[in-house]
GROMACS .gro file of C-alpha atoms in nm:
model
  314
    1UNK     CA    1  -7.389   6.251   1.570
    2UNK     CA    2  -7.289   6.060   1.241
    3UNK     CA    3  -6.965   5.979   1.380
    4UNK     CA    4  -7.126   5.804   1.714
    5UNK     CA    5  -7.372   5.608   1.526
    6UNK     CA    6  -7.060   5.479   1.255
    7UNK     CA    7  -6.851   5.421   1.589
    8UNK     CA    8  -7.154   5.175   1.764
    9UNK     CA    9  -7.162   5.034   1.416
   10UNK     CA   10  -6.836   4.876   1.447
   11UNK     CA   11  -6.820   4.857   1.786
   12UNK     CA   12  -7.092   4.584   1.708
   13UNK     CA   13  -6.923   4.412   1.400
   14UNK     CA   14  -6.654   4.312   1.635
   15UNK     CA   15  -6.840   4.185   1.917
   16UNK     CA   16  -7.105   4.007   1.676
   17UNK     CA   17  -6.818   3.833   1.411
   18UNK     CA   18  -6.709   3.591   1.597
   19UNK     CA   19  -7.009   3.505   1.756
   20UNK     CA   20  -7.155   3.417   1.405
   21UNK     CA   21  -6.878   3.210   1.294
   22UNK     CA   22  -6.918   2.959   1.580
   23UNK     CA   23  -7.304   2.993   1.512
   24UNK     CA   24  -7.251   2.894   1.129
   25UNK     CA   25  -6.992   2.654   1.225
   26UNK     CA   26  -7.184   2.480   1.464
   27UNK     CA   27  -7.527   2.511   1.242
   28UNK     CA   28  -7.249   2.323   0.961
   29UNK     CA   29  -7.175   2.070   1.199
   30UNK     CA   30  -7.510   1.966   1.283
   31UNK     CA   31  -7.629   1.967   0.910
   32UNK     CA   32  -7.310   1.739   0.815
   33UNK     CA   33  -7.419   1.542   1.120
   34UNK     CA   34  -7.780   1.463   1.020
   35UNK     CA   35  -7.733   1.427   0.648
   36UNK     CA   36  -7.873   1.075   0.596
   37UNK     CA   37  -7.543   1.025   0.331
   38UNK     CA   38  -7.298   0.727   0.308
   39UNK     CA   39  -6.977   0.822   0.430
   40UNK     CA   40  -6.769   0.998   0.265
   41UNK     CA   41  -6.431   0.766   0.341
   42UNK     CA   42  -6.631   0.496   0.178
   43UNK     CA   43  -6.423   0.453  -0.138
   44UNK     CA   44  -6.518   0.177  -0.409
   45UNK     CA   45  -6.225  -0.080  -0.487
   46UNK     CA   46  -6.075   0.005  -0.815
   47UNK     CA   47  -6.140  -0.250  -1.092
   48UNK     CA   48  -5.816  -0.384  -1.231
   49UNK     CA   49  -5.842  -0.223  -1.560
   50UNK     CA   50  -5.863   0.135  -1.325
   51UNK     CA   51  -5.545   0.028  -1.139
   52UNK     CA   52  -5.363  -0.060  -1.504
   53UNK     CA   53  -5.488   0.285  -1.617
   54UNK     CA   54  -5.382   0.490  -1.292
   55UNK     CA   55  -5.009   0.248  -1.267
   56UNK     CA   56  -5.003   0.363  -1.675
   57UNK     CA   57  -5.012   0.735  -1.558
   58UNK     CA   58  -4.754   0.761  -1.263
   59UNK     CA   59  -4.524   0.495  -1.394
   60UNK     CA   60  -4.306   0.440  -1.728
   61UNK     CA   61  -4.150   0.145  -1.910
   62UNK     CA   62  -3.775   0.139  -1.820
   63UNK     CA   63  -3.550   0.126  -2.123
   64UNK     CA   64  -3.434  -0.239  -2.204
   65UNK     CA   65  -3.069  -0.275  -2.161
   66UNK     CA   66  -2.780  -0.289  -2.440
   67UNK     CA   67  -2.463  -0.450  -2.500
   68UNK     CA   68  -2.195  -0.240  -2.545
   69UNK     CA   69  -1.899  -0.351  -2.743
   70UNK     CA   70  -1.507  -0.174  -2.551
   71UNK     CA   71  -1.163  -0.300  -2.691
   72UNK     CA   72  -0.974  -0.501  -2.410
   73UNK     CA   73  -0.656  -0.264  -2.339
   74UNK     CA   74  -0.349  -0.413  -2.473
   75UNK     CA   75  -0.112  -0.567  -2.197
   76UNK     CA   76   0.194  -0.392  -2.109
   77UNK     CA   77   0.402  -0.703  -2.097
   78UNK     CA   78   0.513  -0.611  -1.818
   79UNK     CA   79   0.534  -0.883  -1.469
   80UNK     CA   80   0.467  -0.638  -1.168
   81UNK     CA   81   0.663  -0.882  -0.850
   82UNK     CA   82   0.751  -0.729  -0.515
   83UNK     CA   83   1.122  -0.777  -0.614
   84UNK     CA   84   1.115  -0.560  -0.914
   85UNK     CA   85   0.940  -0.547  -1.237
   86UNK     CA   86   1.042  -0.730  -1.595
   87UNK     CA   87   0.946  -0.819  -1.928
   88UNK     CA   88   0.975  -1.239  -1.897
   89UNK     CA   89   1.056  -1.247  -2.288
   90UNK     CA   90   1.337  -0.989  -2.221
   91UNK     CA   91   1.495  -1.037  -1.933
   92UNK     CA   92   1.525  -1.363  -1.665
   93UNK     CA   93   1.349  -1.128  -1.409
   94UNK     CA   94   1.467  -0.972  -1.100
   95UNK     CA   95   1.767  -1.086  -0.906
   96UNK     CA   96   1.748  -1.267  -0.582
   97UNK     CA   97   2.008  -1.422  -0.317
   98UNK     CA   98   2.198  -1.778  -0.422
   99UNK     CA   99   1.986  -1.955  -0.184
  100UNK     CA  100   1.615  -1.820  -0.280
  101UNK     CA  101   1.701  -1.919  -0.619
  102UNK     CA  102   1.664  -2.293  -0.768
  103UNK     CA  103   1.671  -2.347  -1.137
  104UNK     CA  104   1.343  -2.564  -1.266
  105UNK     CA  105   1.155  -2.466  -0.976
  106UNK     CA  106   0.860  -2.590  -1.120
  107UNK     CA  107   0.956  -2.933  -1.090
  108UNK     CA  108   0.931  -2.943  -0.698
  109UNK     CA  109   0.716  -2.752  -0.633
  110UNK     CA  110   0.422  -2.719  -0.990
  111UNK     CA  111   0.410  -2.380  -0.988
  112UNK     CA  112   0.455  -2.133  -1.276
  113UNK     CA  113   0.389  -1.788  -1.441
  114UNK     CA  114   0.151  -1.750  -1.753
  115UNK     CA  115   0.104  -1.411  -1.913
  116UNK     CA  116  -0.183  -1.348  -2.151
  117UNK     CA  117  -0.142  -1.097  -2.422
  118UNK     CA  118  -0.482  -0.926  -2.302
  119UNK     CA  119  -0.683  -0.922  -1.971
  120UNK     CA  120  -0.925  -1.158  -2.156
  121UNK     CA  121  -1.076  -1.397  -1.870
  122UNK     CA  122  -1.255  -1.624  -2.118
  123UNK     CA  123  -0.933  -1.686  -2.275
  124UNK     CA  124  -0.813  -1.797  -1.918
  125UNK     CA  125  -1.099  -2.006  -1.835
  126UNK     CA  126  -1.062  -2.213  -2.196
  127UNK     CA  127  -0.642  -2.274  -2.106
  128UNK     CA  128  -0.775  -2.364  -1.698
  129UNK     CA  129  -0.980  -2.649  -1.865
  130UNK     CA  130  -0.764  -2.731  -2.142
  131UNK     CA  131  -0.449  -2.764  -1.958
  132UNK     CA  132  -0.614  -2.852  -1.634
  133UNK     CA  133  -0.460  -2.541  -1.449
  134UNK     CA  134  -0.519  -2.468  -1.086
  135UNK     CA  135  -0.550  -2.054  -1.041
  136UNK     CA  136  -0.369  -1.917  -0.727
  137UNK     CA  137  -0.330  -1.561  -0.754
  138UNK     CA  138  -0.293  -1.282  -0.999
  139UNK     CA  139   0.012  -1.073  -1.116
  140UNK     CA  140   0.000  -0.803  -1.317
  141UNK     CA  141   0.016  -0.742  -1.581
  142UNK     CA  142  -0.221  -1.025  -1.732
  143UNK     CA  143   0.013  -1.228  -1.504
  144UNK     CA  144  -0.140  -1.539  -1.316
  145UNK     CA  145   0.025  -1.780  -1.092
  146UNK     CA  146  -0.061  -2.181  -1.167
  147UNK     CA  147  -0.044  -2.505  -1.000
  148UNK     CA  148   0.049  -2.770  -1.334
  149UNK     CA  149  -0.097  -3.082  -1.335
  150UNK     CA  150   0.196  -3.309  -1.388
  151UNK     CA  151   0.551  -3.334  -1.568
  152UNK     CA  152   0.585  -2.922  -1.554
  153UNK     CA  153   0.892  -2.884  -1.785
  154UNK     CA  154   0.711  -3.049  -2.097
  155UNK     CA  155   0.396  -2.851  -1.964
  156UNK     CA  156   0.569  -2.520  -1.959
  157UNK     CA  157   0.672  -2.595  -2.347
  158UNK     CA  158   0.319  -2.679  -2.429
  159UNK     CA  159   0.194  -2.333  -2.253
  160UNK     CA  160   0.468  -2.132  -2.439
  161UNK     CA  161   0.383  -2.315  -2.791
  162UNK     CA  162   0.015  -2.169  -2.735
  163UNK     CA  163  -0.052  -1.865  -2.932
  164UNK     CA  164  -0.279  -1.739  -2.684
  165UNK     CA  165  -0.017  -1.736  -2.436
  166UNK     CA  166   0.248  -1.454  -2.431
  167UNK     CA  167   0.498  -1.621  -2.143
  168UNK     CA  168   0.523  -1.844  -1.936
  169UNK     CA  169   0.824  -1.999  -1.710
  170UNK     CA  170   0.920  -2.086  -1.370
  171UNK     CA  171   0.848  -1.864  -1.044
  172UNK     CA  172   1.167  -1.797  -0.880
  173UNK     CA  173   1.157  -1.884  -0.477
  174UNK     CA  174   1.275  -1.563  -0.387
  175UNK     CA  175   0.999  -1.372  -0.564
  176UNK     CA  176   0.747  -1.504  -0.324
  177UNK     CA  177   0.910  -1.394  -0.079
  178UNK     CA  178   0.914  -0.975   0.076
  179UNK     CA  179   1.197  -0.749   0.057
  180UNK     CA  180   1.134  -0.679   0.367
  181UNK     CA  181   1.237  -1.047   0.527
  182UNK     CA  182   1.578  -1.048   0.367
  183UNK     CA  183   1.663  -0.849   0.667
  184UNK     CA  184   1.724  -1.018   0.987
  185UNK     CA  185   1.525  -0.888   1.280
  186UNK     CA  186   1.739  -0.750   1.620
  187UNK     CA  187   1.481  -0.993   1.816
  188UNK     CA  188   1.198  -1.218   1.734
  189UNK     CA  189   0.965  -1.138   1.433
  190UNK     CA  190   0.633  -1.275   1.328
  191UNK     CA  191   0.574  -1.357   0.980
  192UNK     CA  192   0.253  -1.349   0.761
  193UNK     CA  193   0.265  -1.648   0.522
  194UNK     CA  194  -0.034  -1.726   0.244
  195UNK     CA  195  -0.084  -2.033   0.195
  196UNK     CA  196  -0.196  -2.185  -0.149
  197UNK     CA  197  -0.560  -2.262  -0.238
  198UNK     CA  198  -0.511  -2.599  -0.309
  199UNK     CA  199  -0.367  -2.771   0.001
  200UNK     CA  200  -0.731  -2.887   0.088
  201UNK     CA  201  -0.814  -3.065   0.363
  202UNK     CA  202  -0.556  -3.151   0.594
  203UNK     CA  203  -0.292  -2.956   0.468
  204UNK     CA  204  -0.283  -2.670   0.639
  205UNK     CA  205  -0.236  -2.833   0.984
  206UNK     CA  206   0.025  -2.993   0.807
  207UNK     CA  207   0.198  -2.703   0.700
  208UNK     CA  208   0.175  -2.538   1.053
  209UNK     CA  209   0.368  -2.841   1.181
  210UNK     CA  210   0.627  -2.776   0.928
  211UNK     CA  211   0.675  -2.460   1.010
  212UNK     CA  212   0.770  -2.522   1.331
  213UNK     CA  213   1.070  -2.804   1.196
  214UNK     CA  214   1.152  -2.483   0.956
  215UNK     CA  215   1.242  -2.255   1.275
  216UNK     CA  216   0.933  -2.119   1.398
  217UNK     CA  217   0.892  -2.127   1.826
  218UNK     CA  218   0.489  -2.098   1.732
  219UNK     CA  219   0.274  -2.160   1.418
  220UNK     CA  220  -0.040  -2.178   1.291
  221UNK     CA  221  -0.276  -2.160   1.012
  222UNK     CA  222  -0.618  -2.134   0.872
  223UNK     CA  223  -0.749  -2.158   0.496
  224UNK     CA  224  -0.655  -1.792   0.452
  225UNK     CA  225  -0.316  -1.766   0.621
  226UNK     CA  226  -0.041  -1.888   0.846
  227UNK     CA  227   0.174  -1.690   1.110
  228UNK     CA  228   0.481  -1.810   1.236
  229UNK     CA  229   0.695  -1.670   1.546
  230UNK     CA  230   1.050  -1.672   1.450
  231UNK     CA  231   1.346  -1.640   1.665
  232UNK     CA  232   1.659  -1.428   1.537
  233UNK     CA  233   1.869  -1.754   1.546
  234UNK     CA  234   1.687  -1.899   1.298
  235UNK     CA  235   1.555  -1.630   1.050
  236UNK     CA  236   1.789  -1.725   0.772
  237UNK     CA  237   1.690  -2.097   0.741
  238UNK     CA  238   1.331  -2.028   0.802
  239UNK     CA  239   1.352  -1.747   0.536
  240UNK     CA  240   1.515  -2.032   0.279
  241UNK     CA  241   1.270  -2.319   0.372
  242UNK     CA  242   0.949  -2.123   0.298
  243UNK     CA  243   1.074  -1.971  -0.019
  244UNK     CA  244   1.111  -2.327  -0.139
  245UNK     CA  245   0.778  -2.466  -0.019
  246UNK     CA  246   0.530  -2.482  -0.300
  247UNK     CA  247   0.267  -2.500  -0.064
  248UNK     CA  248   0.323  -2.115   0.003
  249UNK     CA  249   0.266  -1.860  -0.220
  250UNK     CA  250   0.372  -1.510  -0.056
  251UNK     CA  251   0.507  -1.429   0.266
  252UNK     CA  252   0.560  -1.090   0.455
  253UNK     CA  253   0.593  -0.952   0.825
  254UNK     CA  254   0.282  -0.940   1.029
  255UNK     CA  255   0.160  -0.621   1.121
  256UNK     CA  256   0.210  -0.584   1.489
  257UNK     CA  257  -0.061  -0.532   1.711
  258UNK     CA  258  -0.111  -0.257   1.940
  259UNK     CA  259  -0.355  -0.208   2.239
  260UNK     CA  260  -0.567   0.055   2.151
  261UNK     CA  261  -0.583   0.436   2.341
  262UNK     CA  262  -0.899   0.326   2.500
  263UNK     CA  263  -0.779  -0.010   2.618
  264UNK     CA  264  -0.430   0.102   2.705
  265UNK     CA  265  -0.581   0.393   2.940
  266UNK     CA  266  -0.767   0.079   3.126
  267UNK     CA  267  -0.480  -0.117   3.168
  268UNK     CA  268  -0.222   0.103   3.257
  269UNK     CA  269  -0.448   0.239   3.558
  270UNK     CA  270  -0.521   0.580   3.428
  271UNK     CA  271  -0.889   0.528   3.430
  272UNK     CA  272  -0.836   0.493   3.841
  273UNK     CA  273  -0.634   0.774   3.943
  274UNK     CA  274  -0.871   1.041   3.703
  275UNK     CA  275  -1.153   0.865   3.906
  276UNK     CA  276  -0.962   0.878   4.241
  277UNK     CA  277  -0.776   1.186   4.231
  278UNK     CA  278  -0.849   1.570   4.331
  279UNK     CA  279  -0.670   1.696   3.979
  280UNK     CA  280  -0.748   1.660   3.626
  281UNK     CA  281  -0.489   1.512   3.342
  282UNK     CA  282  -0.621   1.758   3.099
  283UNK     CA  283  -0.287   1.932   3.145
  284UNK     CA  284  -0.511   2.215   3.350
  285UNK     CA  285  -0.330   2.387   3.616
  286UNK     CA  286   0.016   2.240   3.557
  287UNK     CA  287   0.330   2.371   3.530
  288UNK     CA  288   0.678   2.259   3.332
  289UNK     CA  289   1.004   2.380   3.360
  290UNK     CA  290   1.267   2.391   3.087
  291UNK     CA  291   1.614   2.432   3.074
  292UNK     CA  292   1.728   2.543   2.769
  293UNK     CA  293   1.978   2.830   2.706
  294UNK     CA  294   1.794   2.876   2.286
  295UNK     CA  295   1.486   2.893   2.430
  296UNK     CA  296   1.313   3.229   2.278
  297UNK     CA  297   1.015   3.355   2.460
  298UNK     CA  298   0.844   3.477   2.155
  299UNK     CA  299   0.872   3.159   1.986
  300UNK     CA  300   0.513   3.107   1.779
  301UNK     CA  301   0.486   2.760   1.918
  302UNK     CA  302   0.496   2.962   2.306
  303UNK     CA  303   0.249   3.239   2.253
  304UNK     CA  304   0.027   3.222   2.431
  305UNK     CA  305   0.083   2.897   2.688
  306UNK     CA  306   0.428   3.006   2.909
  307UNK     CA  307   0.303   3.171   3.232
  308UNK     CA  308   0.597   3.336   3.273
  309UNK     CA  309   0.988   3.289   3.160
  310UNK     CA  310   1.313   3.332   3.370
  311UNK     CA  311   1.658   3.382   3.170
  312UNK     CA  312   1.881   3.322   3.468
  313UNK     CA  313   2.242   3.145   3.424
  314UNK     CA  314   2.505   2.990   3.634
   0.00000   0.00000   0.00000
């Protein structure tokens, strides 16, 4: 009898519990409904000595910053050039062809080599202004190539008899020119050429026409480079005449350019036969044949792709 009554008992717990909790919550609801409160989203504006104390707690002071004092690293003394690399107070610097070479090039053209004893840039901007320098380009080691001003062989004493000036001397016309175009090419060949920084305005459309009286069949430039088409016939005097222009400061073949996979597939008319034809060119379903007497059926590169191999002679 005991046992019945305790079984009714929570027999009626279950049915009753969750019949109570949507009574209480809706008896809640109704009581947070008719409160006669403000709302409770209703927030006050924070004063601005409550926003200085509440940015104080979340937020820091960050640490001022300090100078640190490095050595510059001492220069090698070494000139780093595409044709080799020297020491310009030990040697006269790497050896070029009869005709890329002109003694007191500096006097045709104003351009020279100064090394610094240390990469110290200040110490460049102070012999820029003093001397009234034009910088071109960089060679390193604490190597920079120059434009002088006027008379460059008394200049070139001057920038010697400077104690903050380790070397300097004329730029040879072969060392601004690659390796790579002392080689005639079988066929045409397109060359990269950099201009100089100073031509200004005018002067590179100038140029371009010269290149073309040099040799070139095309030319043209920009502020940032020239390209030139040259024919095999005249490579050699093209090669000479730009290594002896001062206006030019490095030249170089120009990478070819290639039509890309994707572009390549368009043109060449794959794209229309994989959308016109029955097959696939995923290599699916194909078959090759080869003919070759070494050929080793359990070769590594095989396993795995021969459908079937025939060793038949004669």
């Amino acid at each position: 009898m005991r046992s019945r009554v305790t079984l009714l008992f929570v027999l009626f717990l279950f049915v009753m519990t969750p019949l109570s909790a949507a009574i209480n919550s809706t008896v809640s609801t109704v009581y947070l409904e008719s409160q006669d409160q403000p709302d409770v989203m209703d927030v006050q504006p924070l004063s601005d000595e409550e926003q200085l104390k509440l940015a104080a707690e979340h937020w820091g002071e960050m640490p001022h910053a300090s100078m640190i004092s490095v050595d510059l690293k001492d220069a090698t003394g070494i000139l780093h050039l595409a044709a080799g690399s020297f020491d310009p107070t030990q040697t006269s610097g790497p050896d070029v062809a009869p005709t890329l070479r002109r003694s007191n090039d500096a006097s045709y053209t104003g351009l020279a080599i100064v090394q610094l004893h240390d990469s110290n840039g200040q110490v460049l901007s102070d012999l820029v202004a003093e001397y009234d320098l034009k910088v071109l380009d960089t060679l390193h080691d604490e190597g920079w190539l120059v434009r002088l001003p006027h008379s460059p062989p008394s200049m070139i004493q001057s920038l010697n008899e400077d104690p903050r000036i380790r070397w300097a001397g004329d730029q040879e016309p072969g060392w601004r020119i690659s390796p790579e175009l002392l080689t005639p090419a079988d066929g045409e060949r397109v060359v990269q050429i950099i201009p100089s920084a100073d031509l200004g305005l005018g002067g590179y459309g100038d140029l371009a026409t010269d290149l073309v009286q040099y040799g070139a069949s095309e030319a043209w430039c920009d502020a940032w480079s020239c390209q030139s088409l040259i024919p095999s016939q005249s490579h050699v005097e093209f090669i000479r005449n730009i290594a002896h222009d001062g206006r030019i400061i490095w030249s170089e073949p120009a990478i070819e350019m290639r039509v890309h996979n994707a572009v390549a597939w368009s043109l060449s008319g794959v794209q229309s036969v994989e959308n016109n034809a029955a097959f696939t060119l995923d290599g699916s379903g194909e078959m090759i044949a080869i003919a070759d007497t070494g050929l080793d059926q359990n070769h590594p590169d095989l396993t795995g792709r021969v459908a079937a191999t025939y060793t038949q002679f004669g």
